[in-house]
Short mmCIF file of C-alpha atoms in Angstrom, two decimals:
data_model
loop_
_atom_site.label_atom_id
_atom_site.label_comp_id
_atom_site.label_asym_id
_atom_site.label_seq_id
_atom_site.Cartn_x
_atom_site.Cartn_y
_atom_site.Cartn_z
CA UNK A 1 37.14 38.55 2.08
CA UNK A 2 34.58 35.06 2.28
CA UNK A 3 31.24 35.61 0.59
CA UNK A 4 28.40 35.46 2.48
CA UNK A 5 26.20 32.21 1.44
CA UNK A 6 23.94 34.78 0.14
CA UNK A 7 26.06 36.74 -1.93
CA UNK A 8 27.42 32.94 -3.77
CA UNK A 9 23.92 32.13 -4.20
CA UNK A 10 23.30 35.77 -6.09
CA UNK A 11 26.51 35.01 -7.90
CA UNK A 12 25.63 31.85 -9.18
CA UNK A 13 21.95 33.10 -10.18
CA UNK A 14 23.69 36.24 -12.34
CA UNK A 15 27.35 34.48 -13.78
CA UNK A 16 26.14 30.98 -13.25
CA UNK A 17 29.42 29.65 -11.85
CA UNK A 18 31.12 29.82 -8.29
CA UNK A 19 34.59 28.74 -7.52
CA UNK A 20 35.46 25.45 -5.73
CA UNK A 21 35.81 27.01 -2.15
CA UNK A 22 32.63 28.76 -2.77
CA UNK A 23 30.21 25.65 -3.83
CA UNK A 24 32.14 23.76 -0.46
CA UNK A 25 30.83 26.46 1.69
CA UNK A 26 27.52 26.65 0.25
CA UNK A 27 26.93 22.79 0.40
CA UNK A 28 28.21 22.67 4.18
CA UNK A 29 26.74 25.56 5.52
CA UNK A 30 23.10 26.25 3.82
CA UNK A 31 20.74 27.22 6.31
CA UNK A 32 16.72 27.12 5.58
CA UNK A 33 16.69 30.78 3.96
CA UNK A 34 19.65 29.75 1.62
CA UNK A 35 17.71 26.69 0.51
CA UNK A 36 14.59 28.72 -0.38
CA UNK A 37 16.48 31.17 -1.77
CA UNK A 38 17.98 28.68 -4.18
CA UNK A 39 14.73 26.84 -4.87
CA UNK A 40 13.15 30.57 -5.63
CA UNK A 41 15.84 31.77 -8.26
CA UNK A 42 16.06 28.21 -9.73
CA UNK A 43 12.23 27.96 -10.12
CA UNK A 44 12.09 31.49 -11.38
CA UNK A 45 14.71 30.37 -14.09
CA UNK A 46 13.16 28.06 -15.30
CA UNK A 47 10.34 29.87 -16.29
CA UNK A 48 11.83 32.16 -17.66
CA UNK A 49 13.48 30.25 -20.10
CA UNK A 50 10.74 27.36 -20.49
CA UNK A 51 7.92 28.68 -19.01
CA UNK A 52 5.27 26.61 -17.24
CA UNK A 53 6.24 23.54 -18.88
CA UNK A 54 6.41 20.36 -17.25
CA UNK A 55 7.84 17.85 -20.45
CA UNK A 56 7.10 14.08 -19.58
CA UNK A 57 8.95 11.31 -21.49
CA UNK A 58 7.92 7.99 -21.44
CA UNK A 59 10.58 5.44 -19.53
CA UNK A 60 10.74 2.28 -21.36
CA UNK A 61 13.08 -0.57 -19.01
CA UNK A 62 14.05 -3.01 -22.06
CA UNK A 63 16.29 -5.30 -19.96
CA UNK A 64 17.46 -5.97 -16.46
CA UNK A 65 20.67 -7.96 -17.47
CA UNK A 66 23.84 -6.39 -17.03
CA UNK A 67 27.26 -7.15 -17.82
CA UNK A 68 28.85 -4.68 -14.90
CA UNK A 69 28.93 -5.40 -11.32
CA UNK A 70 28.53 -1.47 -9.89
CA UNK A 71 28.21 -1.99 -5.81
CA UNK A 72 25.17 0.15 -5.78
CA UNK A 73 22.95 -1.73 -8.01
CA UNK A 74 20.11 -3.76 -7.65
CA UNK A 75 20.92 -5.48 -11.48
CA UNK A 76 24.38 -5.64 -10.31
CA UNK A 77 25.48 -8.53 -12.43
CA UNK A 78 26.47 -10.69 -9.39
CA UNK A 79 23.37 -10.42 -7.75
CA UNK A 80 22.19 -13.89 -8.32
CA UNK A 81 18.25 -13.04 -6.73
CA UNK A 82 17.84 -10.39 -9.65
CA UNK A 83 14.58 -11.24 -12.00
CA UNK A 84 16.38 -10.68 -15.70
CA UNK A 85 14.36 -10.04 -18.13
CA UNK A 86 14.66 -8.38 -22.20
CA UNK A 87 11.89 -6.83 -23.84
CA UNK A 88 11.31 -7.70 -27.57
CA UNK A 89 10.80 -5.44 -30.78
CA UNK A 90 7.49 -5.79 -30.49
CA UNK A 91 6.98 -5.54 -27.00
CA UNK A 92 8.88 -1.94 -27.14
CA UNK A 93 6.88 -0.70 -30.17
CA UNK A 94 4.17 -1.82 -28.22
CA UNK A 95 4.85 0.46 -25.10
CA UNK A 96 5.53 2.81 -27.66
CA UNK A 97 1.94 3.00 -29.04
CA UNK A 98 0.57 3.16 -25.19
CA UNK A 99 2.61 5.83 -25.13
CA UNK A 100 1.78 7.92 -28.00
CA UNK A 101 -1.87 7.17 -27.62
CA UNK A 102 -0.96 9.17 -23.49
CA UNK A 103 0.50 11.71 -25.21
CA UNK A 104 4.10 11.09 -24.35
CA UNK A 105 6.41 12.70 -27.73
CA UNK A 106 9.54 11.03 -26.43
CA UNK A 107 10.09 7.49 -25.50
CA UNK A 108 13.29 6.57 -23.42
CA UNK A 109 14.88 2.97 -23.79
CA UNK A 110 16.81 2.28 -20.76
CA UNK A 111 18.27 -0.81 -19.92
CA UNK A 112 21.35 -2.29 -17.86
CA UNK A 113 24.78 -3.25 -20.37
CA UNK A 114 23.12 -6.51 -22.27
CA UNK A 115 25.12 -7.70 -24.89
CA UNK A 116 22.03 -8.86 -26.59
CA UNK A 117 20.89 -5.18 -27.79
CA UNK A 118 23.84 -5.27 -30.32
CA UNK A 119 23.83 -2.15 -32.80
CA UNK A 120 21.90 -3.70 -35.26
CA UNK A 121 19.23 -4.93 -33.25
CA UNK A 122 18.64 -1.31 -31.40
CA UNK A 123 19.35 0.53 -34.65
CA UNK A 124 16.78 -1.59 -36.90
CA UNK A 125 13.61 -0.77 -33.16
CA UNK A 126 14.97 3.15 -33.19
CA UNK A 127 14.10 3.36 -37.04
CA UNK A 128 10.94 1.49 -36.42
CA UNK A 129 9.81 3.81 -33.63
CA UNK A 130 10.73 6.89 -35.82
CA UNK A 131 8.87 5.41 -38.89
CA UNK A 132 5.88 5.13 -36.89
CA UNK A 133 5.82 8.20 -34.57
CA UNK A 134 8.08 11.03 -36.48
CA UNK A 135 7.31 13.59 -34.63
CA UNK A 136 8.87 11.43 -31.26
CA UNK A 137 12.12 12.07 -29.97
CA UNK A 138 14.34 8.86 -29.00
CA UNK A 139 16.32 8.63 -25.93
CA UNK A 140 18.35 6.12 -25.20
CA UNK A 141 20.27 5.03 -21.68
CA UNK A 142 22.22 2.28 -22.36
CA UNK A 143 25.22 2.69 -20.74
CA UNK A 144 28.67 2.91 -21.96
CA UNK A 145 29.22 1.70 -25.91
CA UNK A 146 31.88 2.31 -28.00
CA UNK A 147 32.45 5.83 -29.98
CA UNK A 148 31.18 4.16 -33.44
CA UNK A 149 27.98 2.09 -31.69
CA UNK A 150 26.91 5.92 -30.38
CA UNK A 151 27.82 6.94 -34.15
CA UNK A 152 25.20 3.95 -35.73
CA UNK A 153 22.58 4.81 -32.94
CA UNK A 154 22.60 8.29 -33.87
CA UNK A 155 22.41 8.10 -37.58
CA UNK A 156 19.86 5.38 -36.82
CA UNK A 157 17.44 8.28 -35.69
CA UNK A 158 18.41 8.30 -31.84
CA UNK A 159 18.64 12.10 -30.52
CA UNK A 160 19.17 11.74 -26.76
CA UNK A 161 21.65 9.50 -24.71
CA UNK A 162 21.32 9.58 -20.97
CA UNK A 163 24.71 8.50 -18.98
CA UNK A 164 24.72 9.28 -15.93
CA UNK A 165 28.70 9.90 -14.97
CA UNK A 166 27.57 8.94 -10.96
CA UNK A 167 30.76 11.10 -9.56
CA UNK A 168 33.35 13.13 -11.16
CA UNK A 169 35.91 12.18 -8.60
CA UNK A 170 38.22 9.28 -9.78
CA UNK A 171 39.09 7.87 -6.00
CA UNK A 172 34.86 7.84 -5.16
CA UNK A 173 34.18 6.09 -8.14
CA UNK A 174 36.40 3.10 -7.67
CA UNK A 175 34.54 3.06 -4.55
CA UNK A 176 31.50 2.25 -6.19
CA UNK A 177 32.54 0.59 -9.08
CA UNK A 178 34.51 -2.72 -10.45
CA UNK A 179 38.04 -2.27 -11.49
CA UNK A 180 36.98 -3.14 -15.14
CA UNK A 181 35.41 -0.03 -14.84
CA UNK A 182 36.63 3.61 -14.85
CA UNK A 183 35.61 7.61 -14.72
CA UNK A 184 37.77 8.01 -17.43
CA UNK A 185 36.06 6.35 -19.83
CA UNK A 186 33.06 7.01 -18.63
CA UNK A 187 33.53 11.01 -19.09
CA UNK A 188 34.91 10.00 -22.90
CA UNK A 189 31.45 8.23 -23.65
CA UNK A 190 29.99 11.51 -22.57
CA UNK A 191 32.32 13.86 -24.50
CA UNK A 192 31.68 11.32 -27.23
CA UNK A 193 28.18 11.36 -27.64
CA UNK A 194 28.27 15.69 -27.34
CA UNK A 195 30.74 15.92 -30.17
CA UNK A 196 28.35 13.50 -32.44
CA UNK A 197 25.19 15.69 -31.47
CA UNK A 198 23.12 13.76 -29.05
CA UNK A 199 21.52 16.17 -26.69
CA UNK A 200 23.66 14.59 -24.00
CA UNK A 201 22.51 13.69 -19.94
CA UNK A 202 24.88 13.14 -17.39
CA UNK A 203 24.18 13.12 -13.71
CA UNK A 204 24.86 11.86 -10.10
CA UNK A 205 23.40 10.35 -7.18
CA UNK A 206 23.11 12.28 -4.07
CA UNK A 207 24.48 11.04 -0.25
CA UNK A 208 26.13 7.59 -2.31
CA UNK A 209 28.65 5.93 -0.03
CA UNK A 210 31.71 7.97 0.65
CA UNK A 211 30.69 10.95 -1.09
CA UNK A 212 31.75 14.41 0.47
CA UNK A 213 31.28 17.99 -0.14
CA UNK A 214 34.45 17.98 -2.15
CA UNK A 215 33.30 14.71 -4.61
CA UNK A 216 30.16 17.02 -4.87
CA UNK A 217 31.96 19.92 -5.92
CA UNK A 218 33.69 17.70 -8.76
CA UNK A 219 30.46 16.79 -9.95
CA UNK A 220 29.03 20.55 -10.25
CA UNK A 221 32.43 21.37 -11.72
CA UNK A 222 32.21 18.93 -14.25
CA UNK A 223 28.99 19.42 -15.07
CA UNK A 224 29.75 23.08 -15.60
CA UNK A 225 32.95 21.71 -17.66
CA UNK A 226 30.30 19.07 -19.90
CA UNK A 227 27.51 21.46 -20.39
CA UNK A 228 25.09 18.42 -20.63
CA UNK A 229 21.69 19.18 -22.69
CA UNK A 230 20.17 17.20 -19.28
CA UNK A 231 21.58 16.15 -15.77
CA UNK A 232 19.86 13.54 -13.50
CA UNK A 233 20.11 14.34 -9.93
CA UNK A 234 18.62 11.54 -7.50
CA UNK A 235 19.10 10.83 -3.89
CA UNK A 236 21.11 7.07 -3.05
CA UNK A 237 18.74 4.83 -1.82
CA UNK A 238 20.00 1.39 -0.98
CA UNK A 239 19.20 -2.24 -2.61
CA UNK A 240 19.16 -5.22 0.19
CA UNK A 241 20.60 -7.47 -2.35
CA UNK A 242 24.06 -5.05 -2.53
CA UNK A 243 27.37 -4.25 -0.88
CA UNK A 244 25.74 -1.20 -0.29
CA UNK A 245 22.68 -2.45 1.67
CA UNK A 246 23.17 -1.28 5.26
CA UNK A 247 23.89 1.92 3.19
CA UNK A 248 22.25 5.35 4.66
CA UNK A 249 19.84 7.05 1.89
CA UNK A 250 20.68 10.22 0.35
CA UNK A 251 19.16 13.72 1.73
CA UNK A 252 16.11 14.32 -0.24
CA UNK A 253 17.19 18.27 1.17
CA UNK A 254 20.50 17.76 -0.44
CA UNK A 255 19.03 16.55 -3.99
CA UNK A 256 17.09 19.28 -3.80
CA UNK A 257 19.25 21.89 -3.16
CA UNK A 258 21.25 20.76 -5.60
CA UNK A 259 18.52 20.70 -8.11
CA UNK A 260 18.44 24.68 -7.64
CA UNK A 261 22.37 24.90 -7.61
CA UNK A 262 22.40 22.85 -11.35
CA UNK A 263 20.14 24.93 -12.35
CA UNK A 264 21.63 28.27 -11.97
CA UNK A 265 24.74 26.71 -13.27
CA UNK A 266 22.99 25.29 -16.47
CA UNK A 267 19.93 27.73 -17.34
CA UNK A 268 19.17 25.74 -19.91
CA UNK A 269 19.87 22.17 -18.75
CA UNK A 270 16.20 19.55 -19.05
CA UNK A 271 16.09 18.67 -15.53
CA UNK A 272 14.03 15.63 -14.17
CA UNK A 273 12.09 15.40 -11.14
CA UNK A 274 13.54 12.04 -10.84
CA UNK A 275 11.88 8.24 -9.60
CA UNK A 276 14.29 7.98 -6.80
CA UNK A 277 13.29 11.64 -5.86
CA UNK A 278 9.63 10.68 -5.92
CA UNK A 279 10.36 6.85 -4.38
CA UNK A 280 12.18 8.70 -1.18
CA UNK A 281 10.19 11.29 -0.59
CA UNK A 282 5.93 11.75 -0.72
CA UNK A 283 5.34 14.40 -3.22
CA UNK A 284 8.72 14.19 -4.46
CA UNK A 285 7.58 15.51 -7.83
CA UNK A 286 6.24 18.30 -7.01
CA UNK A 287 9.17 19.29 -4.89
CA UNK A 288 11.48 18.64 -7.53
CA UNK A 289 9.32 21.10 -10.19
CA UNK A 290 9.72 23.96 -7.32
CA UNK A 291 13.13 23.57 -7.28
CA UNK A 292 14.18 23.72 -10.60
CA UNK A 293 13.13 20.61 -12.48
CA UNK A 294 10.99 20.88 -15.80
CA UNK A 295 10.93 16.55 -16.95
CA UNK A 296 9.34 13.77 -15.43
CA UNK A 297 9.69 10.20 -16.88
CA UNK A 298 7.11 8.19 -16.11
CA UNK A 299 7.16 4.36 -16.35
CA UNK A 300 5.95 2.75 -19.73
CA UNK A 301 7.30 -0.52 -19.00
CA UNK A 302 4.91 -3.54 -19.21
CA UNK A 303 3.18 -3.96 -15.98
CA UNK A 304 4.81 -7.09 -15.59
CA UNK A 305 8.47 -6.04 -15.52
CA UNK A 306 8.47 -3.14 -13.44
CA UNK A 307 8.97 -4.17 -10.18
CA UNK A 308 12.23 -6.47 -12.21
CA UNK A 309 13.88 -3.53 -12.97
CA UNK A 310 14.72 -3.10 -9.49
CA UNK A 311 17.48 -0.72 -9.10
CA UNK A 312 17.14 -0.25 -5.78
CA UNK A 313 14.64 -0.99 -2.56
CA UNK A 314 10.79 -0.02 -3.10
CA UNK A 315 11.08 2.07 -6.34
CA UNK A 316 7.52 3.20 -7.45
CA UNK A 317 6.14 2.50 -10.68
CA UNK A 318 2.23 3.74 -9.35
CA UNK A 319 0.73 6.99 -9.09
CA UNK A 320 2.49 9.75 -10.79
CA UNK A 321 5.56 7.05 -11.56
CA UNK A 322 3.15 5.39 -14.10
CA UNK A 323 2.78 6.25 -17.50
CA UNK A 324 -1.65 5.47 -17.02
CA UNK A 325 -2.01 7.94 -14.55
CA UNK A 326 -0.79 10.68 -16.60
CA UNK A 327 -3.71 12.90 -16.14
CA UNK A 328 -3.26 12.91 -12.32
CA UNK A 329 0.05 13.99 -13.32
CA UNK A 330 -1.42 16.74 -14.93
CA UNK A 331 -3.65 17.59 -11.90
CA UNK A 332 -0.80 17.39 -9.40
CA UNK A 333 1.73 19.69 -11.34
CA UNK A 334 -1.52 22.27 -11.94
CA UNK A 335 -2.26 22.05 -8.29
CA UNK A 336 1.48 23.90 -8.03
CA UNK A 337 0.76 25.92 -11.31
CA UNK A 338 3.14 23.95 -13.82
CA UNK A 339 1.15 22.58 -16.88
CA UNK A 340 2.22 18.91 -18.29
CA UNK A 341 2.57 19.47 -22.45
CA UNK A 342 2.18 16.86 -24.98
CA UNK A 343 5.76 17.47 -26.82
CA UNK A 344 9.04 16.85 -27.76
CA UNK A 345 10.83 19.19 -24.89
CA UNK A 346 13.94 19.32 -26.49
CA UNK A 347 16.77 21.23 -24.99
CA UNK A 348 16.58 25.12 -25.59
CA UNK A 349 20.18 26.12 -26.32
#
């Protein structure tokens, strides 16, 4: 006998899991009620396990180069109208202390795959940072790097990578990916960096080209498989300077939705309310927080840089985006009672 939509979504909120058929119904045939039903039980999750808490982490964008050529990116390497840019020791540390002063306890380096940030180099700023701000955690999103770099970033004082695996289904991501790239290795960078101890991220983007309910299904299954420490869910949202560009953005509905599902499939998962989220829809934030999200990552960049680090068309670095407006922040996630906290938010296992 099929489940009801309603009886999959009380399923997933009591065993969190569903079977294939069952997340392929539910992300095809949601109606209104089913999506408040999902943001309810998510958002009442979430409390439960982590209260109130909204964590906020500090987004540092160290370089725009990039040695892969993924169809979907704005720092694609072959797009030749791309501003590069790398950020120096002291230009990090720098955005560091900004941060710190903000209140922000963990600081995120992310950056495109530059050659330039060899081991050394990113192991000799991580030990800096933790010298200087102990009680801070590290995250780092860096893209894919070899089992024994992860190993020397780790021991260097890292605790967090963020690698986002984009879609668990091997025919969609050769769709948006380069040959020299594959989901296979991808998936061992993440298995990688679990078994060494990172809290580990993964994630996907929402309404990409060619992505079904079935490549959405791999990615919740996966993600169930993975049992990532934090998952990334953003809508697609197109760059002009990309195969991609006449590209339809992803359902900020869908994202959302799928916020909830995650979720009730990971209790404990560190969840972000993420920029694309807030660049495609107004209040995106907030909406985000009320459907399951507890981390927001506001921009520490330098000023300077941020609109460089374009990923894709209009991405906000203002407002709630930037790291200075923090205590607006505050006031917009206790206008929807959610507190912001000045710590470390590290995964509750």
């Amino acid at each position: 006998m099929t489940m009801t939509n309603y009886e999959i979504i009380q399923k997933l909120a009591k065993k969190h899991n569903a079977e294939k058929e069952e997340f392929i119904r539910l992300l095809t045939s949601a109606d209104e009620a089913d999506f408040e039903l999902l943001g309810r039980l998510a958002r009442k999750l979430t409390l439960k396990i982590y209260g109130n808490k909204i964590f906020i982490r500090g987004l540092i964008e160290i370089s725009s180069y990039c040695k892969n050529d993924c169809l979907y990116c704005g720092i694609r390497r072959s797009n030749k109208n791309a501003v590069r840019y790398r950020l120096d020791k002291e230009q990090i540390l720098q955005c560091c202390n900004k941060g710190y002063k903000l209140g922000f306890r963990t600081f995120v380096m992310q950056g495109g795959e530059d050659k330039f940030f060899t081991d050394d180099y990113l192991c000799d700023v991580i030990k800096e940072i933790k010298k200087r701000y102990p009680d801070c955690a590290v995250t780092l999103s860096l893209g894919e790097r070899g089992e024994e770099s992860f190993k020397r970033l780790y021991a260097a004082g890292a605790d967090r990578y963020l690698l986002r695996h984009e879609t668990a289904d091997n025919e969609h991501y050769k769709k948006l990916h380069p040959q020299s790239m594959s989901l296979a290795n991808r998936k061992k960078c993440l298995f990688d960096l679990k078994k060494i101890g990172y809290q580990t991220g993964a994630g996907f983007m929402v309404g990409s080209p060619y992505q079904t309910a079935q490549t959405l299904c791999e990615d919740l299954l996966f993600l169930k498989e993975l049992n990532p420490q934090m998952c990334g869910i953003g809508p697609f949202i197109p760059h002009h300077d990309t195969p991609f560009a006449d590209k339809s953005k992803g359902s900020t509905r869908l994202t959302l939705m799928l916020l909830s599902i995650v979720r009730l499939l990971l209790p404990n998962v560190l969840l972000p309310a993420t920029t694309a989220l807030a660049t495609a829809q107004a209040n995106g934030h907030k909406e985000g927080v009320l459907h399951g999200a507890n981390v927001i990552m506001p921009n520490l960049s330098p000023l300077e840089h941020r609109k460089d680090y374009s990923l894709y068309d209009n991405k906000i670095s203002t407002g709630d985006e930037a790291a200075e407006s923090v205590e607006h922040l505050k006031k917009s996630m206790k206008s929807v009672g959610y507190e912001v906290v000045t710590d470390r938010g590290d995964y509750k296992s």
